[in-house]
Amino acid sequence: MNFFVFISQEWLLVSTLVVLIYIYAWRERIKSGRPISVHEVTQLLNKDSAVLLDVRDNAEFKAGHIVGAINIPFSKVAAELDKLESHKSKIIIVADKLGQHAGSVGRTLEKQGFVVRRLSGGIAEWQAQNLPLVKK
């Protein structure tokens, strides 16, 4: 009960706190690469202005991946950045299973000067849209 009394009396303070939390969350999301839809990804890949980096483990990658994707498992990205140097002029689209690792990989890549976007929803969203995967 005291909580609601505090909120009603200090509405300006509480509103400011909520706005600051929202701004912080929004900035953190953008820092790791702006999320883009599967349709935007296909357009960028078809124009050859982007490269897709799949950060899932090798077994998941072999089970099905997007055509032309480069596979560097999440745990090895920092050590294997040299594989991406030849693509520095293109947008790097980071894809993982559900979107849980793409943010931290995006931050790592942006610190190295890459332009990064994240596949919104990961490979799971790609499959949900009935888009094709290559199987090895």
mmCIF file of N, CA and C in Angstrom:
data_model
loop_
_atom_site.group_PDB
_atom_site.id
_atom_site.type_symbol
_atom_site.label_atom_id
_atom_site.label_comp_id
_atom_site.label_asym_id
_atom_site.label_seq_id
_atom_site.Cartn_x
_atom_site.Cartn_y
_atom_site.Cartn_z
ATOM 1 N N MET A 1 0.816 -1.189 0.000
ATOM 2 C CA MET A 1 0.000 0.000 0.000
ATOM 3 C C MET A 1 0.865 1.261 0.000
ATOM 4 N N ASN A 2 1.927 1.259 0.797
ATOM 5 C CA ASN A 2 2.815 2.417 0.844
ATOM 6 C C ASN A 2 3.488 2.677 -0.502
ATOM 7 N N PHE A 3 3.694 1.612 -1.250
ATOM 8 C CA PHE A 3 4.304 1.723 -2.569
ATOM 9 C C PHE A 3 3.451 2.591 -3.492
ATOM 10 N N PHE A 4 2.165 2.341 -3.513
ATOM 11 C CA PHE A 4 1.257 3.105 -4.373
ATOM 12 C C PHE A 4 1.117 4.548 -3.905
ATOM 13 N N VAL A 5 1.187 4.759 -2.625
ATOM 14 C CA VAL A 5 1.151 6.124 -2.087
ATOM 15 C C VAL A 5 2.391 6.875 -2.543
ATOM 16 N N PHE A 6 3.539 6.212 -2.447
ATOM 17 C CA PHE A 6 4.794 6.832 -2.892
ATOM 18 C C PHE A 6 4.717 7.198 -4.371
ATOM 19 N N ILE A 7 4.231 6.261 -5.198
ATOM 20 C CA ILE A 7 4.130 6.512 -6.641
ATOM 21 C C ILE A 7 3.201 7.692 -6.919
ATOM 22 N N SER A 8 2.087 7.761 -6.221
ATOM 23 C CA SER A 8 1.151 8.863 -6.466
ATOM 24 C C SER A 8 1.713 10.200 -6.001
ATOM 25 N N GLN A 9 2.518 10.196 -4.962
ATOM 26 C CA GLN A 9 3.081 11.450 -4.457
ATOM 27 C C GLN A 9 4.329 11.864 -5.233
ATOM 28 N N GLU A 10 5.074 10.893 -5.700
ATOM 29 C CA GLU A 10 6.329 11.180 -6.401
ATOM 30 C C GLU A 10 6.259 10.740 -7.869
ATOM 31 N N TRP A 11 5.153 11.045 -8.519
ATOM 32 C CA TRP A 11 4.940 10.606 -9.884
ATOM 33 C C TRP A 11 5.997 11.139 -10.852
ATOM 34 N N LEU A 12 6.466 12.339 -10.630
ATOM 35 C CA LEU A 12 7.471 12.916 -11.511
ATOM 36 C C LEU A 12 8.793 12.145 -11.393
ATOM 37 N N LEU A 13 9.184 11.831 -10.184
ATOM 38 C CA LEU A 13 10.403 11.077 -9.944
ATOM 39 C C LEU A 13 10.307 9.671 -10.551
ATOM 40 N N VAL A 14 9.198 9.015 -10.340
ATOM 41 C CA VAL A 14 8.989 7.665 -10.873
ATOM 42 C C VAL A 14 8.951 7.694 -12.398
ATOM 43 N N SER A 15 8.298 8.679 -12.970
ATOM 44 C CA SER A 15 8.230 8.808 -14.436
ATOM 45 C C SER A 15 9.628 9.010 -15.028
ATOM 46 N N THR A 16 10.416 9.836 -14.382
ATOM 47 C CA THR A 16 11.782 10.076 -14.846
ATOM 48 C C THR A 16 12.601 8.788 -14.803
ATOM 49 N N LEU A 17 12.442 8.027 -13.726
ATOM 50 C CA LEU A 17 13.154 6.753 -13.606
ATOM 51 C C LEU A 17 12.753 5.788 -14.721
ATOM 52 N N VAL A 18 11.485 5.682 -15.007
ATOM 53 C CA VAL A 18 11.006 4.787 -16.066
ATOM 54 C C VAL A 18 11.566 5.214 -17.429
ATOM 55 N N VAL A 19 11.571 6.497 -17.700
ATOM 56 C CA VAL A 19 12.104 7.003 -18.967
ATOM 57 C C VAL A 19 13.600 6.710 -19.078
ATOM 58 N N LEU A 20 14.335 6.900 -18.005
ATOM 59 C CA LEU A 20 15.776 6.633 -18.031
ATOM 60 C C LEU A 20 16.071 5.145 -18.243
ATOM 61 N N ILE A 21 15.292 4.294 -17.625
ATOM 62 C CA ILE A 21 15.472 2.853 -17.826
ATOM 63 C C ILE A 21 15.193 2.488 -19.280
ATOM 64 N N TYR A 22 14.151 3.048 -19.852
ATOM 65 C CA TYR A 22 13.810 2.790 -21.250
ATOM 66 C C TYR A 22 14.938 3.259 -22.177
ATOM 67 N N ILE A 23 15.448 4.459 -21.948
ATOM 68 C CA ILE A 23 16.530 4.996 -22.789
ATOM 69 C C ILE A 23 17.776 4.124 -22.672
ATOM 70 N N TYR A 24 18.105 3.690 -21.469
ATOM 71 C CA TYR A 24 19.264 2.820 -21.274
ATOM 72 C C TYR A 24 19.092 1.506 -22.042
ATOM 73 N N ALA A 25 17.941 0.899 -21.927
ATOM 74 C CA ALA A 25 17.681 -0.372 -22.614
ATOM 75 C C ALA A 25 17.750 -0.189 -24.131
ATOM 76 N N TRP A 26 17.197 0.902 -24.629
ATOM 77 C CA TRP A 26 17.215 1.186 -26.062
ATOM 78 C C TRP A 26 18.645 1.380 -26.559
ATOM 79 N N ARG A 27 19.459 2.128 -25.820
ATOM 80 C CA ARG A 27 20.856 2.365 -26.224
ATOM 81 C C ARG A 27 21.666 1.076 -26.218
ATOM 82 N N GLU A 28 21.467 0.247 -25.224
ATOM 83 C CA GLU A 28 22.183 -1.033 -25.157
ATOM 84 C C GLU A 28 21.808 -1.927 -26.332
ATOM 85 N N ARG A 29 20.546 -1.884 -26.706
ATOM 86 C CA ARG A 29 20.088 -2.693 -27.836
ATOM 87 C C ARG A 29 20.725 -2.223 -29.134
ATOM 88 N N ILE A 30 20.819 -0.928 -29.320
ATOM 89 C CA ILE A 30 21.402 -0.358 -30.535
ATOM 90 C C ILE A 30 22.911 -0.580 -30.576
ATOM 91 N N LYS A 31 23.566 -0.521 -29.427
ATOM 92 C CA LYS A 31 25.022 -0.690 -29.372
ATOM 93 C C LYS A 31 25.475 -2.020 -29.939
ATOM 94 N N SER A 32 24.665 -3.022 -29.815
ATOM 95 C CA SER A 32 25.063 -4.352 -30.257
ATOM 96 C C SER A 32 24.640 -4.637 -31.697
ATOM 97 N N GLY A 33 24.227 -3.636 -32.401
ATOM 98 C CA GLY A 33 23.785 -3.817 -33.785
ATOM 99 C C GLY A 33 22.270 -3.724 -33.872
ATOM 100 N N ARG A 34 21.810 -2.898 -34.761
ATOM 101 C CA ARG A 34 20.371 -2.722 -34.914
ATOM 102 C C ARG A 34 19.731 -4.018 -35.401
ATOM 103 N N PRO A 35 18.645 -4.429 -34.773
ATOM 104 C CA PRO A 35 17.972 -5.649 -35.248
ATOM 105 C C PRO A 35 17.275 -5.392 -36.585
ATOM 106 N N ILE A 36 17.354 -6.371 -37.487
ATOM 107 C CA ILE A 36 16.677 -6.241 -38.775
ATOM 108 C C ILE A 36 15.868 -7.509 -39.041
ATOM 109 N N SER A 37 14.847 -7.356 -39.833
ATOM 110 C CA SER A 37 13.936 -8.463 -40.132
ATOM 111 C C SER A 37 14.543 -9.418 -41.154
ATOM 112 N N VAL A 38 13.928 -10.576 -41.275
ATOM 113 C CA VAL A 38 14.396 -11.567 -42.252
ATOM 114 C C VAL A 38 14.271 -11.028 -43.679
ATOM 115 N N HIS A 39 13.296 -10.193 -43.928
ATOM 116 C CA HIS A 39 13.108 -9.630 -45.268
ATOM 117 C C HIS A 39 14.214 -8.629 -45.600
ATOM 118 N N GLU A 40 14.608 -7.822 -44.614
ATOM 119 C CA GLU A 40 15.726 -6.901 -44.830
ATOM 120 C C GLU A 40 17.023 -7.672 -45.049
ATOM 121 N N VAL A 41 17.193 -8.776 -44.327
ATOM 122 C CA VAL A 41 18.392 -9.610 -44.491
ATOM 123 C C VAL A 41 18.465 -10.145 -45.909
ATOM 124 N N THR A 42 17.361 -10.682 -46.421
ATOM 125 C CA THR A 42 17.385 -11.236 -47.782
ATOM 126 C C THR A 42 17.702 -10.147 -48.810
ATOM 127 N N GLN A 43 17.182 -8.951 -48.603
ATOM 128 C CA GLN A 43 17.475 -7.857 -49.532
ATOM 129 C C GLN A 43 18.963 -7.510 -49.514
ATOM 130 N N LEU A 44 19.539 -7.391 -48.308
ATOM 131 C CA LEU A 44 20.959 -7.053 -48.200
ATOM 132 C C LEU A 44 21.847 -8.152 -48.778
ATOM 133 N N LEU A 45 21.504 -9.399 -48.509
ATOM 134 C CA LEU A 45 22.302 -10.504 -49.045
ATOM 135 C C LEU A 45 22.186 -10.594 -50.558
ATOM 136 N N ASN A 46 21.000 -10.366 -51.105
ATOM 137 C CA ASN A 46 20.804 -10.404 -52.558
ATOM 138 C C ASN A 46 21.547 -9.279 -53.272
ATOM 139 N N LYS A 47 21.676 -8.140 -52.617
ATOM 140 C CA LYS A 47 22.420 -7.007 -53.186
ATOM 141 C C LYS A 47 23.922 -7.158 -53.000
ATOM 142 N N ASP A 48 24.341 -8.201 -52.273
ATOM 143 C CA ASP A 48 25.745 -8.448 -51.947
ATOM 144 C C ASP A 48 26.359 -7.299 -51.147
ATOM 145 N N SER A 49 25.549 -6.656 -50.321
ATOM 146 C CA SER A 49 26.070 -5.585 -49.482
ATOM 147 C C SER A 49 26.192 -6.015 -48.023
ATOM 148 N N ALA A 50 25.994 -7.304 -47.770
ATOM 149 C CA ALA A 50 26.100 -7.826 -46.406
ATOM 150 C C ALA A 50 26.631 -9.253 -46.421
ATOM 151 N N VAL A 51 27.161 -9.650 -45.277
ATOM 152 C CA VAL A 51 27.628 -11.022 -45.045
ATOM 153 C C VAL A 51 26.955 -11.513 -43.780
ATOM 154 N N LEU A 52 26.490 -12.749 -43.806
ATOM 155 C CA LEU A 52 25.827 -13.300 -42.641
ATOM 156 C C LEU A 52 26.815 -14.110 -41.816
ATOM 157 N N LEU A 53 26.920 -13.786 -40.535
ATOM 158 C CA LEU A 53 27.768 -14.512 -39.596
ATOM 159 C C LEU A 53 26.875 -15.342 -38.690
ATOM 160 N N ASP A 54 26.976 -16.645 -38.810
ATOM 161 C CA ASP A 54 26.187 -17.574 -38.006
ATOM 162 C C ASP A 54 27.043 -17.986 -36.808
ATOM 163 N N VAL A 55 26.609 -17.646 -35.596
ATOM 164 C CA VAL A 55 27.412 -17.908 -34.401
ATOM 165 C C VAL A 55 26.948 -19.139 -33.624
ATOM 166 N N ARG A 56 26.133 -19.976 -34.255
ATOM 167 C CA ARG A 56 25.732 -21.226 -33.615
ATOM 168 C C ARG A 56 26.885 -22.224 -33.685
ATOM 169 N N ASP A 57 26.816 -23.279 -32.891
ATOM 170 C CA ASP A 57 27.889 -24.280 -32.936
ATOM 171 C C ASP A 57 27.858 -25.028 -34.268
ATOM 172 N N ASN A 58 28.939 -25.737 -34.544
ATOM 173 C CA ASN A 58 29.102 -26.399 -35.853
ATOM 174 C C ASN A 58 27.988 -27.385 -36.170
ATOM 175 N N ALA A 59 27.546 -28.137 -35.179
ATOM 176 C CA ALA A 59 26.497 -29.137 -35.426
ATOM 177 C C ALA A 59 25.194 -28.475 -35.854
ATOM 178 N N GLU A 60 24.812 -27.398 -35.182
ATOM 179 C CA GLU A 60 23.581 -26.680 -35.555
ATOM 180 C C GLU A 60 23.729 -26.052 -36.933
ATOM 181 N N PHE A 61 24.914 -25.525 -37.223
ATOM 182 C CA PHE A 61 25.171 -24.916 -38.525
ATOM 183 C C PHE A 61 25.014 -25.938 -39.637
ATOM 184 N N LYS A 62 25.580 -27.131 -39.443
ATOM 185 C CA LYS A 62 25.494 -28.181 -40.464
ATOM 186 C C LYS A 62 24.067 -28.708 -40.621
ATOM 187 N N ALA A 63 23.285 -28.641 -39.566
ATOM 188 C CA ALA A 63 21.895 -29.103 -39.625
ATOM 189 C C ALA A 63 21.025 -28.188 -40.495
ATOM 190 N N GLY A 64 21.440 -26.938 -40.671
ATOM 191 C CA GLY A 64 20.709 -26.003 -41.523
ATOM 192 C C GLY A 64 21.174 -24.580 -41.301
ATOM 193 N N HIS A 65 21.602 -23.921 -42.382
ATOM 194 C CA HIS A 65 22.055 -22.534 -42.286
ATOM 195 C C HIS A 65 21.644 -21.754 -43.530
ATOM 196 N N ILE A 66 21.739 -20.454 -43.435
ATOM 197 C CA ILE A 66 21.391 -19.569 -44.540
ATOM 198 C C ILE A 66 22.510 -19.633 -45.587
ATOM 199 N N VAL A 67 22.131 -19.631 -46.848
ATOM 200 C CA VAL A 67 23.089 -19.712 -47.958
ATOM 201 C C VAL A 67 24.160 -18.633 -47.818
ATOM 202 N N GLY A 68 25.416 -19.035 -47.937
ATOM 203 C CA GLY A 68 26.531 -18.096 -47.907
ATOM 204 C C GLY A 68 26.977 -17.672 -46.522
ATOM 205 N N ALA A 69 26.377 -18.217 -45.489
ATOM 206 C CA ALA A 69 26.728 -17.820 -44.124
ATOM 207 C C ALA A 69 28.125 -18.291 -43.759
ATOM 208 N N ILE A 70 28.799 -17.489 -42.964
ATOM 209 C CA ILE A 70 30.097 -17.842 -42.400
ATOM 210 C C ILE A 70 29.825 -18.326 -40.986
ATOM 211 N N ASN A 71 30.369 -19.482 -40.635
ATOM 212 C CA ASN A 71 30.139 -20.032 -39.304
ATOM 213 C C ASN A 71 31.362 -19.836 -38.421
ATOM 214 N N ILE A 72 31.190 -19.038 -37.380
ATOM 215 C CA ILE A 72 32.180 -18.921 -36.310
ATOM 216 C C ILE A 72 31.388 -19.066 -35.020
ATOM 217 N N PRO A 73 31.570 -20.170 -34.302
ATOM 218 C CA PRO A 73 30.809 -20.365 -33.065
ATOM 219 C C PRO A 73 30.999 -19.196 -32.086
ATOM 220 N N PHE A 74 29.956 -18.917 -31.336
ATOM 221 C CA PHE A 74 29.920 -17.794 -30.400
ATOM 222 C C PHE A 74 31.174 -17.716 -29.530
ATOM 223 N N SER A 75 31.614 -18.841 -29.017
ATOM 224 C CA SER A 75 32.756 -18.859 -28.094
ATOM 225 C C SER A 75 34.086 -18.559 -28.786
ATOM 226 N N LYS A 76 34.129 -18.591 -30.122
ATOM 227 C CA LYS A 76 35.376 -18.407 -30.854
ATOM 228 C C LYS A 76 35.438 -17.104 -31.655
ATOM 229 N N VAL A 77 34.416 -16.293 -31.581
ATOM 230 C CA VAL A 77 34.351 -15.090 -32.425
ATOM 231 C C VAL A 77 35.533 -14.161 -32.182
ATOM 232 N N ALA A 78 35.838 -13.871 -30.934
ATOM 233 C CA ALA A 78 36.930 -12.939 -30.635
ATOM 234 C C ALA A 78 38.265 -13.446 -31.179
ATOM 235 N N ALA A 79 38.481 -14.741 -31.119
ATOM 236 C CA ALA A 79 39.750 -15.324 -31.578
ATOM 237 C C ALA A 79 39.835 -15.439 -33.103
ATOM 238 N N GLU A 80 38.706 -15.465 -33.779
ATOM 239 C CA GLU A 80 38.704 -15.697 -35.226
ATOM 240 C C GLU A 80 38.186 -14.510 -36.033
ATOM 241 N N LEU A 81 38.396 -13.303 -35.526
ATOM 242 C CA LEU A 81 37.942 -12.106 -36.237
ATOM 243 C C LEU A 81 38.632 -11.927 -37.589
ATOM 244 N N ASP A 82 39.816 -12.495 -37.742
ATOM 245 C CA ASP A 82 40.536 -12.349 -39.005
ATOM 246 C C ASP A 82 39.772 -12.942 -40.191
ATOM 247 N N LYS A 83 38.875 -13.900 -39.936
ATOM 248 C CA LYS A 83 38.053 -14.478 -41.005
ATOM 249 C C LYS A 83 37.081 -13.456 -41.601
ATOM 250 N N LEU A 84 36.826 -12.395 -40.861
ATOM 251 C CA LEU A 84 35.860 -11.388 -41.315
ATOM 252 C C LEU A 84 36.525 -10.131 -41.890
ATOM 253 N N GLU A 85 37.828 -10.008 -41.761
ATOM 254 C CA GLU A 85 38.522 -8.793 -42.209
ATOM 255 C C GLU A 85 38.258 -8.471 -43.676
ATOM 256 N N SER A 86 38.177 -9.478 -44.524
ATOM 257 C CA SER A 86 37.958 -9.221 -45.951
ATOM 258 C C SER A 86 36.546 -8.706 -46.233
ATOM 259 N N HIS A 87 35.670 -8.777 -45.241
ATOM 260 C CA HIS A 87 34.285 -8.321 -45.402
ATOM 261 C C HIS A 87 34.006 -7.016 -44.654
ATOM 262 N N LYS A 88 35.038 -6.308 -44.278
ATOM 263 C CA LYS A 88 34.867 -5.104 -43.451
ATOM 264 C C LYS A 88 34.077 -4.005 -44.165
ATOM 265 N N SER A 89 34.075 -4.029 -45.482
ATOM 266 C CA SER A 89 33.343 -3.004 -46.235
ATOM 267 C C SER A 89 31.846 -3.302 -46.311
ATOM 268 N N LYS A 90 31.446 -4.496 -45.876
ATOM 269 C CA LYS A 90 30.040 -4.887 -45.920
ATOM 270 C C LYS A 90 29.427 -4.873 -44.521
ATOM 271 N N ILE A 91 28.118 -4.932 -44.496
ATOM 272 C CA ILE A 91 27.398 -5.055 -43.233
ATOM 273 C C ILE A 91 27.514 -6.505 -42.764
ATOM 274 N N ILE A 92 27.834 -6.702 -41.505
ATOM 275 C CA ILE A 92 27.891 -8.042 -40.929
ATOM 276 C C ILE A 92 26.574 -8.280 -40.205
ATOM 277 N N ILE A 93 25.830 -9.280 -40.647
ATOM 278 C CA ILE A 93 24.562 -9.639 -40.011
ATOM 279 C C ILE A 93 24.833 -10.839 -39.116
ATOM 280 N N VAL A 94 24.621 -10.666 -37.829
ATOM 281 C CA VAL A 94 24.880 -11.735 -36.869
ATOM 282 C C VAL A 94 23.586 -12.511 -36.631
ATOM 283 N N ALA A 95 23.689 -13.833 -36.789
ATOM 284 C CA ALA A 95 22.535 -14.705 -36.577
ATOM 285 C C ALA A 95 22.912 -15.807 -35.604
ATOM 286 N N ASP A 96 22.017 -16.096 -34.687
ATOM 287 C CA ASP A 96 22.184 -17.234 -33.788
ATOM 288 C C ASP A 96 20.861 -17.967 -33.721
ATOM 289 N N LYS A 97 20.705 -18.847 -32.771
ATOM 290 C CA LYS A 97 19.497 -19.668 -32.734
ATOM 291 C C LYS A 97 18.236 -18.836 -32.484
ATOM 292 N N LEU A 98 18.229 -18.062 -31.400
ATOM 293 C CA LEU A 98 17.037 -17.284 -31.032
ATOM 294 C C LEU A 98 17.312 -15.797 -30.833
ATOM 295 N N GLY A 99 18.552 -15.371 -30.936
ATOM 296 C CA GLY A 99 18.897 -13.973 -30.725
ATOM 297 C C GLY A 99 19.608 -13.700 -29.416
ATOM 298 N N GLN A 100 19.921 -14.743 -28.638
ATOM 299 C CA GLN A 100 20.487 -14.540 -27.318
ATOM 300 C C GLN A 100 21.969 -14.167 -27.322
ATOM 301 N N HIS A 101 22.749 -14.581 -28.312
ATOM 302 C CA HIS A 101 24.183 -14.292 -28.342
ATOM 303 C C HIS A 101 24.556 -13.190 -29.324
ATOM 304 N N ALA A 102 23.655 -12.839 -30.196
ATOM 305 C CA ALA A 102 23.964 -11.880 -31.257
ATOM 306 C C ALA A 102 24.368 -10.514 -30.711
ATOM 307 N N GLY A 103 23.789 -10.104 -29.595
ATOM 308 C CA GLY A 103 24.107 -8.791 -29.028
ATOM 309 C C GLY A 103 25.554 -8.661 -28.591
ATOM 310 N N SER A 104 26.059 -9.640 -27.864
ATOM 311 C CA SER A 104 27.440 -9.554 -27.390
ATOM 312 C C SER A 104 28.434 -9.690 -28.544
ATOM 313 N N VAL A 105 28.114 -10.513 -29.530
ATOM 314 C CA VAL A 105 28.970 -10.630 -30.710
ATOM 315 C C VAL A 105 28.965 -9.302 -31.473
ATOM 316 N N GLY A 106 27.789 -8.687 -31.580
ATOM 317 C CA GLY A 106 27.683 -7.393 -32.257
ATOM 318 C C GLY A 106 28.539 -6.326 -31.605
ATOM 319 N N ARG A 107 28.537 -6.274 -30.285
ATOM 320 C CA ARG A 107 29.382 -5.307 -29.573
ATOM 321 C C ARG A 107 30.859 -5.559 -29.849
ATOM 322 N N THR A 108 31.262 -6.835 -29.845
ATOM 323 C CA THR A 108 32.655 -7.185 -30.127
ATOM 324 C C THR A 108 33.057 -6.725 -31.527
ATOM 325 N N LEU A 109 32.195 -6.977 -32.500
ATOM 326 C CA LEU A 109 32.494 -6.605 -33.883
ATOM 327 C C LEU A 109 32.511 -5.090 -34.074
ATOM 328 N N GLU A 110 31.570 -4.394 -33.450
ATOM 329 C CA GLU A 110 31.543 -2.936 -33.596
ATOM 330 C C GLU A 110 32.784 -2.287 -32.999
ATOM 331 N N LYS A 111 33.314 -2.844 -31.927
ATOM 332 C CA LYS A 111 34.558 -2.324 -31.339
ATOM 333 C C LYS A 111 35.725 -2.474 -32.306
ATOM 334 N N GLN A 112 35.632 -3.437 -33.214
ATOM 335 C CA GLN A 112 36.686 -3.667 -34.206
ATOM 336 C C GLN A 112 36.434 -2.903 -35.505
ATOM 337 N N GLY A 113 35.386 -2.076 -35.544
ATOM 338 C CA GLY A 113 35.124 -1.228 -36.700
ATOM 339 C C GLY A 113 34.171 -1.789 -37.738
ATOM 340 N N PHE A 114 33.503 -2.885 -37.439
ATOM 341 C CA PHE A 114 32.537 -3.453 -38.375
ATOM 342 C C PHE A 114 31.181 -2.765 -38.229
ATOM 343 N N VAL A 115 30.426 -2.736 -39.329
ATOM 344 C CA VAL A 115 29.039 -2.278 -39.287
ATOM 345 C C VAL A 115 28.204 -3.535 -39.053
ATOM 346 N N VAL A 116 27.423 -3.544 -37.965
ATOM 347 C CA VAL A 116 26.754 -4.767 -37.534
ATOM 348 C C VAL A 116 25.246 -4.586 -37.455
ATOM 349 N N ARG A 117 24.528 -5.623 -37.865
ATOM 350 C CA ARG A 117 23.087 -5.742 -37.669
ATOM 351 C C ARG A 117 22.835 -7.123 -37.082
ATOM 352 N N ARG A 118 21.701 -7.289 -36.413
ATOM 353 C CA ARG A 118 21.344 -8.579 -35.815
ATOM 354 C C ARG A 118 20.076 -9.104 -36.461
ATOM 355 N N LEU A 119 20.082 -10.380 -36.820
ATOM 356 C CA LEU A 119 18.887 -11.012 -37.363
ATOM 357 C C LEU A 119 17.862 -11.116 -36.239
ATOM 358 N N SER A 120 16.811 -10.377 -36.358
ATOM 359 C CA SER A 120 15.764 -10.362 -35.332
ATOM 360 C C SER A 120 15.111 -11.736 -35.229
ATOM 361 N N GLY A 121 15.159 -12.320 -34.037
ATOM 362 C CA GLY A 121 14.576 -13.635 -33.823
ATOM 363 C C GLY A 121 15.470 -14.797 -34.177
ATOM 364 N N GLY A 122 16.641 -14.519 -34.746
ATOM 365 C CA GLY A 122 17.604 -15.558 -35.077
ATOM 366 C C GLY A 122 17.135 -16.504 -36.171
ATOM 367 N N ILE A 123 17.803 -17.632 -36.257
ATOM 368 C CA ILE A 123 17.480 -18.643 -37.263
ATOM 369 C C ILE A 123 16.072 -19.198 -37.043
ATOM 370 N N ALA A 124 15.621 -19.193 -35.800
ATOM 371 C CA ALA A 124 14.261 -19.675 -35.512
ATOM 372 C C ALA A 124 13.223 -18.823 -36.249
ATOM 373 N N GLU A 125 13.429 -17.511 -36.294
ATOM 374 C CA GLU A 125 12.506 -16.629 -37.023
ATOM 375 C C GLU A 125 12.615 -16.870 -38.528
ATOM 376 N N TRP A 126 13.833 -17.104 -39.019
ATOM 377 C CA TRP A 126 14.049 -17.419 -40.432
ATOM 378 C C TRP A 126 13.229 -18.650 -40.821
ATOM 379 N N GLN A 127 13.295 -19.695 -39.984
ATOM 380 C CA GLN A 127 12.545 -20.923 -40.248
ATOM 381 C C GLN A 127 11.040 -20.693 -40.120
ATOM 382 N N ALA A 128 10.630 -19.874 -39.162
ATOM 383 C CA ALA A 128 9.206 -19.582 -38.976
ATOM 384 C C ALA A 128 8.613 -18.888 -40.198
ATOM 385 N N GLN A 129 9.440 -18.161 -40.940
ATOM 386 C CA GLN A 129 8.992 -17.480 -42.155
ATOM 387 C C GLN A 129 9.080 -18.396 -43.381
ATOM 388 N N ASN A 130 9.400 -19.671 -43.160
ATOM 389 C CA ASN A 130 9.525 -20.675 -44.226
ATOM 390 C C ASN A 130 10.557 -20.306 -45.282
ATOM 391 N N LEU A 131 11.653 -19.701 -44.836
ATOM 392 C CA LEU A 131 12.738 -19.372 -45.752
ATOM 393 C C LEU A 131 13.723 -20.544 -45.776
ATOM 394 N N PRO A 132 14.421 -20.722 -46.889
ATOM 395 C CA PRO A 132 15.246 -21.929 -47.061
ATOM 396 C C PRO A 132 16.529 -21.928 -46.224
ATOM 397 N N LEU A 133 16.920 -23.133 -45.837
ATOM 398 C CA LEU A 133 18.191 -23.369 -45.163
ATOM 399 C C LEU A 133 18.968 -24.419 -45.956
ATOM 400 N N VAL A 134 20.275 -24.277 -45.997
ATOM 401 C CA VAL A 134 21.151 -25.236 -46.651
ATOM 402 C C VAL A 134 21.599 -26.227 -45.588
ATOM 403 N N LYS A 135 21.567 -27.500 -45.929
ATOM 404 C CA LYS A 135 21.997 -28.540 -44.981
ATOM 405 C C LYS A 135 23.224 -29.233 -45.521
ATOM 406 N N LYS A 136 24.199 -29.419 -44.632
ATOM 407 C CA LYS A 136 25.440 -30.099 -45.045
ATOM 408 C C LYS A 136 25.445 -31.485 -44.491
#
